[in-house]
Amino acid sequence: MEELITVKNLSFSYPDGQQALIDVNLAIYRGESLALIGPNGAGKSTLLLHLNGILRSNGAVSLLGSPIDESNLKWARSRVGLVFQNPDDQLFSPTVFDDVAFGPINMGLSDGQVRQAVTRALGLVGMSGYEKRSPHHLSFGEKKRIALATVLSMSPEILVIDEPTSNLDPRGKWSFIGVLERMAGTKIIVTHDLELVGALCRRVVILDQGRVVADGGTGDILADKRLLAAHGLAPDGADLKLKRRG
Amino acid sequence: MKHSFLDQYSDRDSPLHRLDPRSKLVATLAFIIAVVLTPVDSWPAYGMYLVLLAVLIVLSRVPPLYILRRSLVIVPFVLLVAVLIPFFKGGEVAGSYNIGMWNISVSQSGLQIFWNILARAWLSIISLSILAATTRFASLLEGLERLRFPRVLVMLLSFMYRYIFILTDEVMRMKQARDSRSFGGKWRWQIKTVGNMVGTLFLRSYERGERVYAAMVARGFDGHSRTLERLRFGRRDALFAAGLSLALVAINLFNLLY
């Protein structure tokens, strides 16, 4: 299988000295759907920001064989589509059209191509006809879909989605999972929603305290309750006792 | 949460709504300049401006009461600025009062200037209200951009429009959280709480700014804002801007002869 993204010995600490990633190694292959899970503060979002070069640590991340650096940032960002957790951060334009068109315009597409890309992306997330709406008139679930469309319009090779189901009610969540399921291509999903992982992903990577602590098939990892509990992804013994008493 | 939107009624349909925003922007600017440059004592001209606005309101099919209500917002500001003028402007005295040891006199010309400032401000704000009620904010921004208004300012306005409601929501949530734990307390203590809330709001907005920027950068933003050309300046738009300008010139010529 072709390796799309290679992360090699990636360590990263924030300016305030907080060590967010320690010696992370990861390979992402074409066509796979990978779940990146871990407790709060594990470094998931930091790792995700490295995947399209918003954060950079001297060539530790390669995209299609070439290390991401200053010179190929634009290319990297059009290939790796990043969907942020809060759609109110992702949608910053006065209309849905402007937001979905933002990426394609920055890529330098012609007017006609931009329009086509917008129509296609909105169609993919089931939001055709919302072009003229303004984001603050939309429901949270609708905003989530539009946020996804703003990235799909760039036709990225890899889709990286941060917490796709957070704050959605079960109906909204499952309909959004449906949208993601229909999406072809390579997907990396950052979450701690294990139902979502089970429904969408073949491979799971667990990140805890900045390190990769597990990497394997979804079935194996989700069945390993002890592993999940050790990294705060399932209730541990004490919690369970409480539950039984209740 | 529900907010009253800045551009209420702008999604309706009328001859004015259909005009290119550039045409409306230029016409509004021309109107305001004309109003400001009209001499103080030309009351007939001001009357005709009002008639012109009334015609536009009828054309726009926006409820006149709504425009009226919006336009009254300006009055307190103008009062604050202009209320002292009648007392300090010299000239023919309209009336004088003795309050204790002070002798306060109001001059005729000062009063006239006062009414004039109020009238000018009110007419201008009505014209702006019509503009805002007939043009979606997004097209207004687009119009400004195509008129070569500085891009940075257009982006600033656009972010303000996008996030003002989100920030309002944030304030409301903070207020609810405070009120559900607040049981009175000293005045000074309450002020301090409000101060903390303002600080928190600032920090949150700042952090949101960073996240929004990351979302922009992730989609290839490199500091240059680009948008698609979607506006079409047609014959009707040119006609409207020209027609309105002509009406303004006519009003002033009439005024000169009168």
Short mmCIF file of C-alpha atoms in Angstrom, two decimals:
data_model
loop_
_atom_site.label_atom_id
_atom_site.label_comp_id
_atom_site.label_asym_id
_atom_site.label_seq_id
_atom_site.Cartn_x
_atom_site.Cartn_y
_atom_site.Cartn_z
CA MET A 1 0.00 0.00 0.00
CA GLU A 2 1.16 3.51 -0.77
CA GLU A 3 2.21 5.60 2.19
CA LEU A 4 0.53 9.00 2.08
CA ILE A 5 1.74 10.52 5.32
CA THR A 6 4.82 9.49 7.24
CA VAL A 7 5.49 10.85 10.70
CA LYS A 8 9.00 10.08 11.89
CA ASN A 9 10.34 10.72 15.39
CA LEU A 10 8.10 13.74 15.84
CA SER A 11 8.54 15.58 19.12
CA PHE A 12 6.95 18.92 19.80
CA SER A 13 6.70 21.26 22.73
CA TYR A 14 4.73 24.49 22.93
CA PRO A 15 6.48 27.82 23.55
CA ASP A 16 5.43 27.65 27.22
CA GLY A 17 7.53 24.49 27.58
CA GLN A 18 4.67 22.02 27.69
CA GLN A 19 5.77 18.83 25.94
CA ALA A 20 2.88 17.85 23.67
CA LEU A 21 4.36 15.09 21.47
CA ILE A 22 7.23 12.73 22.23
CA ASP A 23 8.86 10.67 19.51
CA VAL A 24 5.71 9.91 17.52
CA ASN A 25 6.00 7.49 14.57
CA LEU A 26 3.05 6.88 12.32
CA ALA A 27 2.39 5.84 8.74
CA ILE A 28 -0.91 6.52 7.01
CA TYR A 29 -1.76 4.56 3.89
CA ARG A 30 -3.89 5.44 0.91
CA GLY A 31 -7.56 4.61 1.26
CA GLU A 32 -7.57 3.69 4.92
CA SER A 33 -9.75 5.17 7.60
CA LEU A 34 -7.83 5.64 10.79
CA ALA A 35 -9.06 6.66 14.21
CA LEU A 36 -6.75 8.65 16.44
CA ILE A 37 -8.07 8.33 19.96
CA GLY A 38 -6.84 9.32 23.38
CA PRO A 39 -7.90 11.19 26.51
CA ASN A 40 -8.12 14.96 26.74
CA GLY A 41 -4.72 16.58 26.54
CA ALA A 42 -3.08 13.55 24.93
CA GLY A 43 -1.69 15.60 22.06
CA LYS A 44 -4.20 14.57 19.41
CA SER A 45 -4.93 18.06 18.19
CA THR A 46 -1.25 18.95 18.18
CA LEU A 47 -0.46 15.95 16.02
CA LEU A 48 -3.32 16.84 13.72
CA LEU A 49 -2.00 20.38 13.23
CA HIS A 50 1.30 18.86 12.09
CA LEU A 51 -0.36 16.88 9.31
CA ASN A 52 -0.82 19.89 7.03
CA GLY A 53 2.02 22.00 8.32
CA ILE A 54 0.24 24.49 10.54
CA LEU A 55 2.71 23.35 13.17
CA ARG A 56 6.06 22.24 11.78
CA SER A 57 8.96 20.44 13.39
CA ASN A 58 11.91 20.19 11.01
CA GLY A 59 10.78 17.71 8.43
CA ALA A 60 9.40 15.07 10.75
CA VAL A 61 6.20 14.86 8.69
CA SER A 62 6.30 13.81 5.04
CA LEU A 63 3.44 13.95 2.59
CA LEU A 64 3.68 11.59 -0.41
CA GLY A 65 7.40 11.24 0.24
CA SER A 66 8.28 14.93 0.47
CA PRO A 67 8.86 16.54 3.87
CA ILE A 68 6.43 19.40 4.60
CA ASP A 69 8.30 22.72 4.83
CA GLU A 70 7.90 26.39 3.89
CA SER A 71 8.25 25.70 0.18
CA ASN A 72 5.40 23.24 -0.24
CA LEU A 73 2.97 24.43 2.44
CA LYS A 74 0.30 25.48 -0.01
CA TRP A 75 0.40 22.16 -1.79
CA ALA A 76 0.33 20.27 1.51
CA ARG A 77 -2.70 22.21 2.70
CA SER A 78 -4.65 21.54 -0.46
CA ARG A 79 -3.83 17.82 -0.23
CA VAL A 80 -4.60 17.40 3.47
CA GLY A 81 -8.01 18.82 4.37
CA LEU A 82 -8.35 19.69 8.03
CA VAL A 83 -11.81 20.02 9.57
CA PHE A 84 -11.72 21.69 12.97
CA GLN A 85 -13.80 20.70 15.94
CA ASN A 86 -15.84 23.85 16.37
CA PRO A 87 -17.68 24.80 13.18
CA ASP A 88 -17.96 28.38 14.43
CA ASP A 89 -14.19 28.60 14.11
CA GLN A 90 -14.19 26.97 10.71
CA LEU A 91 -16.98 29.07 9.24
CA PHE A 92 -15.89 32.68 9.29
CA SER A 93 -17.49 34.14 6.16
CA PRO A 94 -20.75 36.01 5.86
CA THR A 95 -22.29 33.32 3.63
CA VAL A 96 -22.02 29.57 3.21
CA PHE A 97 -20.90 30.04 -0.38
CA ASP A 98 -18.01 32.31 0.61
CA ASP A 99 -16.85 29.81 3.19
CA VAL A 100 -16.97 26.78 0.93
CA ALA A 101 -15.32 28.79 -1.86
CA PHE A 102 -12.53 30.09 0.40
CA GLY A 103 -10.18 27.13 -0.09
CA PRO A 104 -10.64 26.75 -3.86
CA ILE A 105 -10.17 30.51 -4.37
CA ASN A 106 -6.95 30.43 -2.38
CA MET A 107 -5.82 27.49 -4.51
CA GLY A 108 -6.12 29.80 -7.50
CA LEU A 109 -8.94 28.02 -9.35
CA SER A 110 -10.89 29.92 -11.98
CA ASP A 111 -14.35 31.33 -11.21
CA GLY A 112 -16.11 28.53 -13.00
CA GLN A 113 -14.07 25.85 -11.27
CA VAL A 114 -14.69 27.45 -7.87
CA ARG A 115 -18.44 27.44 -8.46
CA GLN A 116 -18.31 23.82 -9.56
CA ALA A 117 -16.27 22.82 -6.52
CA VAL A 118 -18.72 24.54 -4.18
CA THR A 119 -21.76 22.89 -5.76
CA ARG A 120 -20.10 19.49 -5.64
CA ALA A 121 -18.94 19.83 -2.01
CA LEU A 122 -22.35 20.99 -0.78
CA GLY A 123 -23.94 18.11 -2.66
CA LEU A 124 -21.59 15.61 -1.00
CA VAL A 125 -22.67 16.67 2.48
CA GLY A 126 -26.34 16.94 1.51
CA MET A 127 -26.53 20.72 1.84
CA SER A 128 -27.23 21.82 -1.72
CA GLY A 129 -29.12 25.09 -1.90
CA TYR A 130 -27.60 26.56 1.27
CA GLU A 131 -25.15 28.79 -0.65
CA LYS A 132 -26.73 32.09 0.28
CA ARG A 133 -27.46 31.28 3.91
CA SER A 134 -25.47 32.88 6.63
CA PRO A 135 -23.73 30.50 9.06
CA HIS A 136 -25.32 31.94 12.18
CA HIS A 137 -28.76 30.98 10.88
CA LEU A 138 -27.82 27.30 10.71
CA SER A 139 -28.29 24.54 13.27
CA PHE A 140 -25.21 22.98 14.84
CA GLY A 141 -25.53 19.82 12.73
CA GLU A 142 -25.86 21.90 9.57
CA LYS A 143 -22.79 23.91 10.53
CA LYS A 144 -20.84 20.67 11.00
CA ARG A 145 -21.76 19.57 7.48
CA ILE A 146 -20.86 22.92 5.97
CA ALA A 147 -17.54 22.86 7.83
CA LEU A 148 -16.83 19.51 6.18
CA ALA A 149 -17.83 20.93 2.79
CA THR A 150 -15.38 23.83 3.15
CA VAL A 151 -12.61 21.26 3.06
CA LEU A 152 -14.16 18.85 0.54
CA SER A 153 -14.34 21.71 -1.96
CA MET A 154 -10.54 21.56 -2.20
CA SER A 155 -10.77 17.85 -3.17
CA PRO A 156 -8.13 16.83 -0.65
CA GLU A 157 -6.50 13.42 -0.85
CA ILE A 158 -6.65 13.00 2.90
CA LEU A 159 -9.44 14.16 5.15
CA VAL A 160 -8.49 14.93 8.75
CA ILE A 161 -11.46 15.54 11.03
CA ASP A 162 -11.24 16.68 14.63
CA GLU A 163 -14.07 15.42 16.87
CA PRO A 164 -16.70 15.09 14.14
CA THR A 165 -19.47 14.04 16.52
CA SER A 166 -18.87 16.23 19.55
CA ASN A 167 -21.92 18.23 20.68
CA LEU A 168 -24.23 16.47 18.24
CA ASP A 169 -27.35 14.70 19.44
CA PRO A 170 -27.59 11.01 18.54
CA ARG A 171 -29.65 11.64 15.42
CA GLY A 172 -27.28 14.35 14.23
CA LYS A 173 -24.33 12.17 15.10
CA TRP A 174 -25.47 9.12 13.14
CA SER A 175 -26.51 11.14 10.13
CA PHE A 176 -23.08 12.81 10.15
CA ILE A 177 -21.41 9.42 10.45
CA GLY A 178 -23.46 8.41 7.40
CA VAL A 179 -22.09 11.37 5.47
CA LEU A 180 -18.53 10.42 6.43
CA GLU A 181 -19.11 6.81 5.52
CA ARG A 182 -20.13 7.74 1.98
CA MET A 183 -16.99 9.81 1.59
CA ALA A 184 -14.37 8.01 -0.48
CA GLY A 185 -10.66 8.47 0.17
CA THR A 186 -8.30 8.45 3.10
CA LYS A 187 -9.72 9.60 6.41
CA ILE A 188 -8.12 10.35 9.76
CA ILE A 189 -10.63 10.88 12.53
CA VAL A 190 -9.63 12.32 15.87
CA THR A 191 -12.15 11.50 18.54
CA HIS A 192 -12.95 9.83 21.81
CA ASP A 193 -16.31 8.64 20.61
CA LEU A 194 -15.78 4.88 20.43
CA GLU A 195 -19.13 4.24 18.73
CA LEU A 196 -17.94 6.43 15.88
CA VAL A 197 -14.63 4.55 15.75
CA GLY A 198 -16.40 1.20 15.57
CA ALA A 199 -18.69 2.41 12.80
CA LEU A 200 -16.13 4.07 10.55
CA CYS A 201 -12.55 2.98 11.15
CA ARG A 202 -10.51 -0.11 10.38
CA ARG A 203 -7.41 0.95 12.28
CA VAL A 204 -6.99 2.67 15.63
CA VAL A 205 -4.04 4.56 17.08
CA ILE A 206 -4.10 5.48 20.77
CA LEU A 207 -2.20 8.56 21.85
CA ASP A 208 -1.58 9.27 25.54
CA GLN A 209 0.67 11.90 27.11
CA GLY A 210 2.22 12.68 23.75
CA ARG A 211 3.18 9.10 22.85
CA VAL A 212 1.67 6.49 20.57
CA VAL A 213 0.76 3.69 22.98
CA ALA A 214 -1.17 1.39 20.66
CA ASP A 215 -1.65 0.91 16.92
CA GLY A 216 -3.80 -1.90 15.57
CA GLY A 217 -7.06 -3.16 14.12
CA THR A 218 -10.26 -1.61 15.45
CA GLY A 219 -11.73 -4.93 16.56
CA ASP A 220 -8.68 -5.88 18.64
CA ILE A 221 -8.24 -2.53 20.29
CA LEU A 222 -11.86 -1.86 21.12
CA ALA A 223 -12.11 -5.37 22.61
CA ASP A 224 -9.12 -4.75 24.90
CA LYS A 225 -10.98 -3.13 27.80
CA ARG A 226 -7.88 -3.14 29.97
CA LEU A 227 -5.91 -1.14 27.41
CA LEU A 228 -8.75 1.34 26.95
CA ALA A 229 -9.17 1.74 30.69
CA ALA A 230 -5.45 2.30 31.19
CA HIS A 231 -5.63 5.31 28.89
CA GLY A 232 -8.83 6.81 30.14
CA LEU A 233 -10.99 5.64 27.24
CA ALA A 234 -13.17 3.21 29.20
CA PRO A 235 -14.27 3.13 32.83
CA ASP A 236 -11.64 1.49 35.05
CA GLY A 237 -12.30 -0.82 38.00
CA ALA A 238 -13.21 1.86 40.53
CA ASP A 239 -15.68 3.50 38.20
CA LEU A 240 -17.27 0.16 37.44
CA LYS A 241 -17.81 -0.61 41.08
CA LEU A 242 -19.56 2.71 41.47
CA LYS A 243 -21.73 1.88 38.53
CA ARG A 244 -22.77 -1.50 39.91
CA ARG A 245 -23.59 -0.04 43.28
CA GLY A 246 -25.74 2.56 41.58
CA MET B 1 -30.27 32.17 20.70
CA LYS B 2 -32.34 34.72 18.86
CA HIS B 3 -30.98 38.11 18.02
CA SER B 4 -32.38 40.91 15.97
CA PHE B 5 -30.27 40.85 12.90
CA LEU B 6 -28.44 43.86 11.62
CA ASP B 7 -29.82 43.50 8.14
CA GLN B 8 -33.42 42.60 8.87
CA TYR B 9 -35.71 42.78 5.78
CA SER B 10 -32.68 42.65 3.50
CA ASP B 11 -33.74 39.27 2.13
CA ARG B 12 -37.02 40.65 0.77
CA ASP B 13 -37.57 41.56 -2.83
CA SER B 14 -38.16 45.02 -4.28
CA PRO B 15 -36.69 47.22 -7.01
CA LEU B 16 -34.29 48.60 -4.39
CA HIS B 17 -33.29 45.16 -3.14
CA ARG B 18 -32.43 44.06 -6.65
CA LEU B 19 -30.03 46.94 -7.27
CA ASP B 20 -26.28 46.36 -7.25
CA PRO B 21 -24.91 47.23 -3.79
CA ARG B 22 -22.34 49.51 -5.40
CA SER B 23 -25.08 51.64 -6.89
CA LYS B 24 -26.80 51.90 -3.51
CA LEU B 25 -23.56 52.64 -1.67
CA VAL B 26 -22.64 55.45 -4.04
CA ALA B 27 -26.15 56.87 -3.95
CA THR B 28 -26.23 56.79 -0.13
CA LEU B 29 -22.86 58.48 0.08
CA ALA B 30 -23.97 61.15 -2.41
CA PHE B 31 -27.12 61.71 -0.40
CA ILE B 32 -25.25 62.14 2.87
CA ILE B 33 -22.73 64.52 1.31
CA ALA B 34 -25.55 66.59 -0.18
CA VAL B 35 -27.37 66.73 3.16
CA VAL B 36 -24.26 67.78 5.02
CA LEU B 37 -23.40 70.49 2.49
CA THR B 38 -26.86 72.03 2.38
CA PRO B 39 -26.87 75.48 4.07
CA VAL B 40 -28.29 75.76 7.56
CA ASP B 41 -31.28 77.90 6.70
CA SER B 42 -32.52 75.97 3.64
CA TRP B 43 -35.37 74.21 5.34
CA PRO B 44 -37.30 73.59 2.08
CA ALA B 45 -34.33 71.56 0.84
CA TYR B 46 -34.41 69.41 3.98
CA GLY B 47 -38.11 68.88 3.44
CA MET B 48 -37.45 67.65 -0.06
CA TYR B 49 -34.73 65.29 1.14
CA LEU B 50 -37.28 63.78 3.47
CA VAL B 51 -39.75 63.37 0.59
CA LEU B 52 -37.01 61.70 -1.47
CA LEU B 53 -36.35 59.25 1.37
CA ALA B 54 -40.07 58.58 1.75
CA VAL B 55 -40.26 57.66 -1.94
CA LEU B 56 -37.30 55.28 -1.50
CA ILE B 57 -38.91 53.65 1.54
CA VAL B 58 -42.12 53.08 -0.41
CA LEU B 59 -40.09 51.59 -3.28
CA SER B 60 -38.19 49.32 -0.88
CA ARG B 61 -41.39 47.86 0.64
CA VAL B 62 -39.75 47.89 4.06
CA PRO B 63 -42.21 48.87 6.82
CA PRO B 64 -41.72 52.64 7.34
CA LEU B 65 -42.14 52.24 11.09
CA TYR B 66 -39.15 49.90 11.18
CA ILE B 67 -36.95 52.47 9.42
CA LEU B 68 -38.26 55.17 11.74
CA ARG B 69 -37.47 53.13 14.82
CA ARG B 70 -33.97 52.32 13.58
CA SER B 71 -33.33 55.97 12.72
CA LEU B 72 -34.23 57.22 16.20
CA VAL B 73 -31.21 55.40 17.59
CA ILE B 74 -29.05 58.32 16.51
CA VAL B 75 -30.96 60.98 18.48
CA PRO B 76 -29.32 60.50 21.90
CA PHE B 77 -25.85 60.71 20.36
CA VAL B 78 -26.65 63.89 18.50
CA LEU B 79 -28.26 65.41 21.59
CA LEU B 80 -25.16 64.66 23.58
CA VAL B 81 -22.96 66.42 21.05
CA ALA B 82 -25.19 69.29 20.06
CA VAL B 83 -27.22 70.20 23.13
CA LEU B 84 -24.74 72.81 24.33
CA ILE B 85 -24.50 74.69 21.04
CA PRO B 86 -27.53 77.01 21.61
CA PHE B 87 -25.97 78.17 24.88
CA PHE B 88 -22.55 79.05 23.51
CA LYS B 89 -23.24 80.35 20.06
CA GLY B 90 -23.34 84.14 20.08
CA GLY B 91 -25.92 86.24 18.26
CA GLU B 92 -29.48 87.31 18.67
CA VAL B 93 -30.79 86.10 22.00
CA ALA B 94 -33.88 83.91 21.88
CA GLY B 95 -34.38 83.77 25.59
CA SER B 96 -32.42 84.04 28.78
CA TYR B 97 -32.89 82.54 32.18
CA ASN B 98 -31.55 83.32 35.58
CA ILE B 99 -30.66 80.23 37.52
CA GLY B 100 -29.20 81.27 40.82
CA MET B 101 -26.16 83.36 40.06
CA TRP B 102 -25.87 82.27 36.43
CA ASN B 103 -27.42 84.05 33.57
CA ILE B 104 -28.00 81.59 30.77
CA SER B 105 -29.01 82.78 27.37
CA VAL B 106 -30.00 80.84 24.29
CA SER B 107 -29.18 82.36 20.93
CA GLN B 108 -31.41 82.24 17.89
CA SER B 109 -28.70 81.08 15.50
CA GLY B 110 -27.48 78.55 18.05
CA LEU B 111 -30.92 77.00 18.20
CA GLN B 112 -31.08 76.89 14.43
CA ILE B 113 -27.75 75.09 14.25
CA PHE B 114 -28.93 72.65 16.87
CA TRP B 115 -32.08 71.74 14.95
CA ASN B 116 -30.03 71.60 11.81
CA ILE B 117 -27.52 69.13 13.18
CA LEU B 118 -30.37 66.97 14.41
CA ALA B 119 -32.08 67.08 11.01
CA ARG B 120 -28.89 66.28 9.10
CA ALA B 121 -28.02 63.37 11.34
CA TRP B 122 -31.53 62.01 11.18
CA LEU B 123 -31.78 62.22 7.37
CA SER B 124 -28.38 60.55 7.01
CA ILE B 125 -29.26 57.73 9.35
CA ILE B 126 -32.56 57.14 7.55
CA SER B 127 -30.70 56.79 4.28
CA LEU B 128 -28.28 54.34 5.90
CA SER B 129 -31.17 52.39 7.42
CA ILE B 130 -32.72 52.06 3.97
CA LEU B 131 -29.39 50.85 2.61
CA ALA B 132 -29.03 48.27 5.38
CA ALA B 133 -32.63 47.10 5.08
CA THR B 134 -32.42 46.56 1.34
CA THR B 135 -28.94 45.04 1.04
CA ARG B 136 -27.71 41.82 2.61
CA PHE B 137 -24.65 42.47 4.70
CA ALA B 138 -22.61 40.08 2.59
CA SER B 139 -23.40 41.96 -0.62
CA LEU B 140 -22.72 45.23 1.13
CA LEU B 141 -19.23 43.97 1.94
CA GLU B 142 -18.81 42.75 -1.61
CA GLY B 143 -19.88 46.14 -2.90
CA LEU B 144 -17.39 47.90 -0.64
CA GLU B 145 -14.65 45.61 -1.84
CA ARG B 146 -15.43 46.21 -5.50
CA LEU B 147 -15.43 49.95 -4.83
CA ARG B 148 -11.79 49.54 -3.73
CA PHE B 149 -12.52 50.00 -0.07
CA PRO B 150 -9.38 48.68 1.73
CA ARG B 151 -9.51 44.88 1.90
CA VAL B 152 -8.35 44.75 5.49
CA LEU B 153 -11.27 46.89 6.59
CA VAL B 154 -13.74 44.80 4.61
CA MET B 155 -12.37 41.66 6.27
CA LEU B 156 -12.62 43.32 9.67
CA LEU B 157 -16.26 44.21 9.04
CA SER B 158 -16.95 40.73 7.80
CA PHE B 159 -15.47 39.12 10.93
CA MET B 160 -17.37 41.53 13.13
CA TYR B 161 -20.61 40.63 11.42
CA ARG B 162 -19.86 36.92 11.61
CA TYR B 163 -18.80 36.81 15.25
CA ILE B 164 -20.85 39.49 16.95
CA PHE B 165 -23.72 37.05 17.51
CA ILE B 166 -21.43 34.31 18.74
CA LEU B 167 -19.88 36.71 21.22
CA THR B 168 -23.33 37.90 22.27
CA ASP B 169 -24.25 34.28 22.96
CA GLU B 170 -21.09 33.85 24.97
CA VAL B 171 -21.91 36.91 27.07
CA MET B 172 -25.47 35.66 27.64
CA ARG B 173 -24.17 32.27 28.79
CA MET B 174 -21.69 33.91 31.14
CA LYS B 175 -24.46 36.13 32.48
CA GLN B 176 -26.69 33.12 33.09
CA ALA B 177 -23.87 31.29 34.84
CA ARG B 178 -23.25 34.33 37.03
CA ASP B 179 -26.89 34.96 37.80
CA SER B 180 -27.49 31.36 38.84
CA ARG B 181 -24.72 31.65 41.43
CA SER B 182 -25.09 35.27 42.38
CA PHE B 183 -27.13 36.35 45.37
CA GLY B 184 -26.71 40.07 45.44
CA GLY B 185 -23.69 41.25 47.31
CA LYS B 186 -22.05 44.62 47.53
CA TRP B 187 -21.99 46.97 44.60
CA ARG B 188 -18.21 46.86 44.46
CA TRP B 189 -18.21 43.10 44.38
CA GLN B 190 -20.67 43.07 41.47
CA ILE B 191 -18.55 45.53 39.51
CA LYS B 192 -15.56 43.29 40.07
CA THR B 193 -17.49 40.31 38.71
CA VAL B 194 -18.40 42.23 35.59
CA GLY B 195 -14.74 43.18 35.19
CA ASN B 196 -13.73 39.54 35.37
CA MET B 197 -16.35 38.64 32.79
CA VAL B 198 -15.07 41.28 30.40
CA GLY B 199 -11.54 39.93 30.83
CA THR B 200 -12.67 36.37 30.24
CA LEU B 201 -14.58 37.41 27.15
CA PHE B 202 -11.50 39.14 25.80
CA LEU B 203 -9.29 36.09 26.37
CA ARG B 204 -11.83 33.76 24.79
CA SER B 205 -12.20 36.01 21.77
CA TYR B 206 -8.44 36.16 21.43
CA GLU B 207 -8.16 32.39 21.52
CA ARG B 208 -11.01 32.04 19.08
CA GLY B 209 -9.14 34.42 16.81
CA GLU B 210 -6.20 32.05 16.82
CA ARG B 211 -8.39 29.06 16.00
CA VAL B 212 -10.15 30.91 13.20
CA TYR B 213 -6.78 31.91 11.78
CA ALA B 214 -5.65 28.27 11.89
CA ALA B 215 -8.81 27.29 10.01
CA MET B 216 -8.05 29.94 7.39
CA VAL B 217 -4.43 28.92 7.04
CA ALA B 218 -5.47 25.28 6.71
CA ARG B 219 -7.39 26.27 3.59
CA GLY B 220 -4.51 28.04 1.95
CA PHE B 221 -4.91 31.58 3.30
CA ASP B 222 -1.69 33.53 2.79
CA GLY B 223 -2.67 37.02 3.92
CA HIS B 224 -4.40 38.04 0.70
CA SER B 225 -8.15 37.96 0.73
CA ARG B 226 -9.62 36.96 -2.59
CA THR B 227 -13.25 36.77 -3.58
CA LEU B 228 -15.19 35.92 -6.68
CA GLU B 229 -16.65 38.60 -8.88
CA ARG B 230 -20.36 38.00 -8.51
CA LEU B 231 -21.83 41.46 -8.85
CA ARG B 232 -23.19 42.74 -12.13
CA PHE B 233 -23.50 46.46 -12.49
CA GLY B 234 -26.28 46.85 -15.03
CA ARG B 235 -28.14 49.68 -16.72
CA ARG B 236 -30.69 49.91 -13.94
CA ASP B 237 -27.97 50.33 -11.33
CA ALA B 238 -26.34 53.14 -13.26
CA LEU B 239 -29.76 54.68 -13.78
CA PHE B 240 -30.54 54.60 -10.06
CA ALA B 241 -27.26 56.19 -8.99
CA ALA B 242 -27.49 58.82 -11.72
CA GLY B 243 -31.16 59.50 -11.06
CA LEU B 244 -30.67 59.97 -7.36
CA SER B 245 -27.68 62.24 -7.88
CA LEU B 246 -29.70 64.31 -10.34
CA ALA B 247 -32.51 64.61 -7.83
CA LEU B 248 -30.03 65.85 -5.24
CA VAL B 249 -28.62 68.42 -7.66
CA ALA B 250 -32.14 69.52 -8.55
CA ILE B 251 -33.06 70.00 -4.91
CA ASN B 252 -30.02 72.19 -4.37
CA LEU B 253 -30.56 74.22 -7.56
CA PHE B 254 -34.15 74.80 -6.59
CA ASN B 255 -32.97 75.87 -3.19
CA LEU B 256 -30.49 78.32 -4.72
CA LEU B 257 -33.18 79.96 -6.87
CA TYR B 258 -35.76 79.97 -4.12
#
